Amino acid sequence: MPSSAIKLTVLPGDGIGPEVVSSALKIISAAGVTLDADVQVAGAEAFKRGVESGVPSDTIQSIERTRLVLKGPLETPIGFGNKSANVTLRKLFETFANVRPVRELPGVKTPYAGRHIDIVVVRENVEDLYAGIEHMETPAVAQCLKLITRPGCEKITRFAFEYAMAEGRHKIHCATKSNIMKLTEGLVQHTFEDISKEYSSIEARHILVDNCAHQLAMHPEQFDIILTTNMNGDILSDLTSGLTGGLGFAPSANIGSDVAMFEAVHGSAPDIAGKNLANPTALILSALMLLRHVGQGKIASAIENAVLVTLESGVRTGDMEGARAPSSTSEFTDAIISNLGKTSKLAKPREFKRINVPQSSKEVGHVDVASRQVVGVDVFVESLEHPVQIGDTLTRLAEGTGLALKVISNRGTAVWPDTGHGTSLVDAYQCRFIASGPVEAEVEDSQIFDLLQRASSTYRWVHIEKLQRFNGKDGFSKAQGES
Ligand code: NAP
């Protein structure tokens, strides 16, 4: 193996994974790039072997060595059992930035052809609802913790701006749902607004994510980079891939401070697996992102030209509109190889500089505040009683603790004191206790323990949350209807 060979871990993956990965490897090799590939297992095969995370230790060790991965799609069991192997990989190696570029491709028919779509979705990749922290509060009520951190927001925001600088892009829309989730999605918006001041040459705009989806369908050409949270980005990036020809054309990169993984946006497409029908373009374009990431931009652009020339010449796999005599995966691959060295007349590969990836700090992330105060506690209890009865009982039980019951809510809506509205009830109640003494008094842990002990004499408590104020601002949301 020549010393200039690129060391990487290859995960062929599940379903159509092995077919599209082998297509990309064949083209890279035909273009003269030497890879030192360590082929490893993850996903369905690992689950079958009883590896709960879907990622065996040999695979983890290989990635720790190479720090560079080309991966096929990995199947995720739905609704039960094991974790997603994809999420495991992203979290294990802290690949905090998910980059999903889409661009109008010559010869690929879509309703948006001619509108010069060229959008990159930068999706935070490890936090949010995908932190995977879920609990059944009662047999009837499931909850998922939406975890957003200031250091996480800073890192992904800086990454988006650095990415814009590296690609010569001019505008970033930060898409959030901060009008509803003021603390979590609001933190994303505020961090974006703060950090954007460090990058004055790039236009920074905030947009509500639902409007962003609407605007993408109506006027997609207005977007350059969209920065968003994990869940929003998952959905929006499938939408953007639909604008430019579908999942068969959408590449992606998962980038961290130490490890970078490159894969198609699409999944394992089990319906066409093993039939030599899959479109390998998304995986090939992902492999080109990998080559650019390791400084092989020239060869990446040469291969991209061959892909563009192939598409222009009308060679099509079955998923492409107008594919009357579709090519197989291997015919499409061979056509690209035969076009190596040719230059597209209709589109030009974009020039890339290396991205200045923000480094993950080894310190424990935190935010300094001038003041903090515990002002109360939310106690979540399970009960089949009516709110009036719970209100009376908890008011009585809290007497003498220095905490007073303020409001009870059910599914986020205040139901005690009685609002007169006929809210549907489930058996998990959020009971908010506030310090009954002077406003500035700090609630002590001993008061909370005392309250919890008294409440548990009558109710099964599920969890508690301290109510805190930071720099004089409430660090908790109010229930719908709470004064
Ligand atoms: P999917 O595998 O992306 O497939 C959806 C449909 O898109 C396929 O049935 C196929 O449509 C078409 N398609 C996708 N990629 C194609 C390609 N390269 N060439 C031609 N057609 C393609 O989505 P899914 O069915 O929701 O997910 C299947 C499995 O993949 C699940 O286990 C899921 O968890 C996993 N998944 C993994 C990843 C990942 O590893 N990053 C991402 C997404 C999903 P036709 O019906 O028209 O053939």
PDB file of N, CA and C in Angstrom, residues 14 17 32 37 154 219 241 244 304 355 393 417 432 458 467 469:
ATOM      1  N   ASP A  14     -26.345  -2.068   5.443  1.00  0.00           N
ATOM      2  CA  ASP A  14     -27.449  -2.997   5.193  1.00  0.00           C
ATOM      3  C   ASP A  14     -28.168  -2.685   3.878  1.00  0.00           C
ATOM      4  N   GLY A  17     -26.818  -0.919   0.868  1.00  0.00           N
ATOM      5  CA  GLY A  17     -25.519  -0.367   1.286  1.00  0.00           C
ATOM      6  C   GLY A  17     -24.335  -0.970   0.553  1.00  0.00           C
ATOM      7  N   GLY A  32      -7.782   6.731  -9.631  1.00  0.00           N
ATOM      8  CA  GLY A  32      -6.362   6.740  -9.271  1.00  0.00           C
ATOM      9  C   GLY A  32      -6.082   7.006  -7.797  1.00  0.00           C
ATOM     10  N   ALA A  37      -8.396   0.603   3.090  1.00  0.00           N
ATOM     11  CA  ALA A  37      -9.731   0.482   3.697  1.00  0.00           C
ATOM     12  C   ALA A  37      -9.809  -0.689   4.681  1.00  0.00           C
ATOM     13  N   GLU A 154     -23.276  26.607  20.448  1.00  0.00           N
ATOM     14  CA  GLU A 154     -22.149  27.437  19.998  1.00  0.00           C
ATOM     15  C   GLU A 154     -21.319  26.695  18.958  1.00  0.00           C
ATOM     16  N   HIS A 219     -40.266  28.817  -2.538  1.00  0.00           N
ATOM     17  CA  HIS A 219     -39.154  29.606  -3.094  1.00  0.00           C
ATOM     18  C   HIS A 219     -37.821  29.061  -2.606  1.00  0.00           C
ATOM     19  N   SER A 241     -33.746  17.177  -0.142  1.00  0.00           N
ATOM     20  CA  SER A 241     -33.284  16.174  -1.110  1.00  0.00           C
ATOM     21  C   SER A 241     -34.382  15.907  -2.139  1.00  0.00           C
ATOM     22  N   THR A 244     -34.350  18.218  -5.315  1.00  0.00           N
ATOM     23  CA  THR A 244     -33.308  18.111  -6.355  1.00  0.00           C
ATOM     24  C   THR A 244     -33.214  16.712  -6.960  1.00  0.00           C
ATOM     25  N   GLU A 304     -16.479  14.289  -9.744  1.00  0.00           N
ATOM     26  CA  GLU A 304     -17.793  14.954  -9.812  1.00  0.00           C
ATOM     27  C   GLU A 304     -18.127  15.320 -11.256  1.00  0.00           C
ATOM     28  N   ILE A 355     -12.556  22.971   5.987  1.00  0.00           N
ATOM     29  CA  ILE A 355     -13.371  23.663   6.988  1.00  0.00           C
ATOM     30  C   ILE A 355     -12.588  23.743   8.302  1.00  0.00           C
ATOM     31  N   THR A 393     -55.677  18.028  48.564  1.00  0.00           N
ATOM     32  CA  THR A 393     -54.798  17.143  49.341  1.00  0.00           C
ATOM     33  C   THR A 393     -53.372  17.703  49.398  1.00  0.00           C
ATOM     34  N   PRO A 417     -55.726  25.851  40.078  1.00  0.00           N
ATOM     35  CA  PRO A 417     -57.126  26.076  40.415  1.00  0.00           C
ATOM     36  C   PRO A 417     -58.011  25.964  39.173  1.00  0.00           C
ATOM     37  N   ARG A 432     -46.954  22.214  40.751  1.00  0.00           N
ATOM     38  CA  ARG A 432     -45.916  23.251  40.940  1.00  0.00           C
ATOM     39  C   ARG A 432     -46.021  23.874  42.330  1.00  0.00           C
ATOM     40  N   THR A 458     -49.466   9.876  49.889  1.00  0.00           N
ATOM     41  CA  THR A 458     -50.759   9.743  49.201  1.00  0.00           C
ATOM     42  C   THR A 458     -50.607   9.444  47.707  1.00  0.00           C
ATOM     43  N   LEU A 467     -37.235  24.397  40.285  1.00  0.00           N
ATOM     44  CA  LEU A 467     -37.543  25.622  39.533  1.00  0.00           C
ATOM     45  C   LEU A 467     -36.472  26.641  39.888  1.00  0.00           C
ATOM     46  N   ARG A 469     -34.064  30.251  38.956  1.00  0.00           N
ATOM     47  CA  ARG A 469     -33.934  31.529  38.247  1.00  0.00           C
ATOM     48  C   ARG A 469     -32.442  31.801  38.058  1.00  0.00           C
TER      49      ARG A 469
END
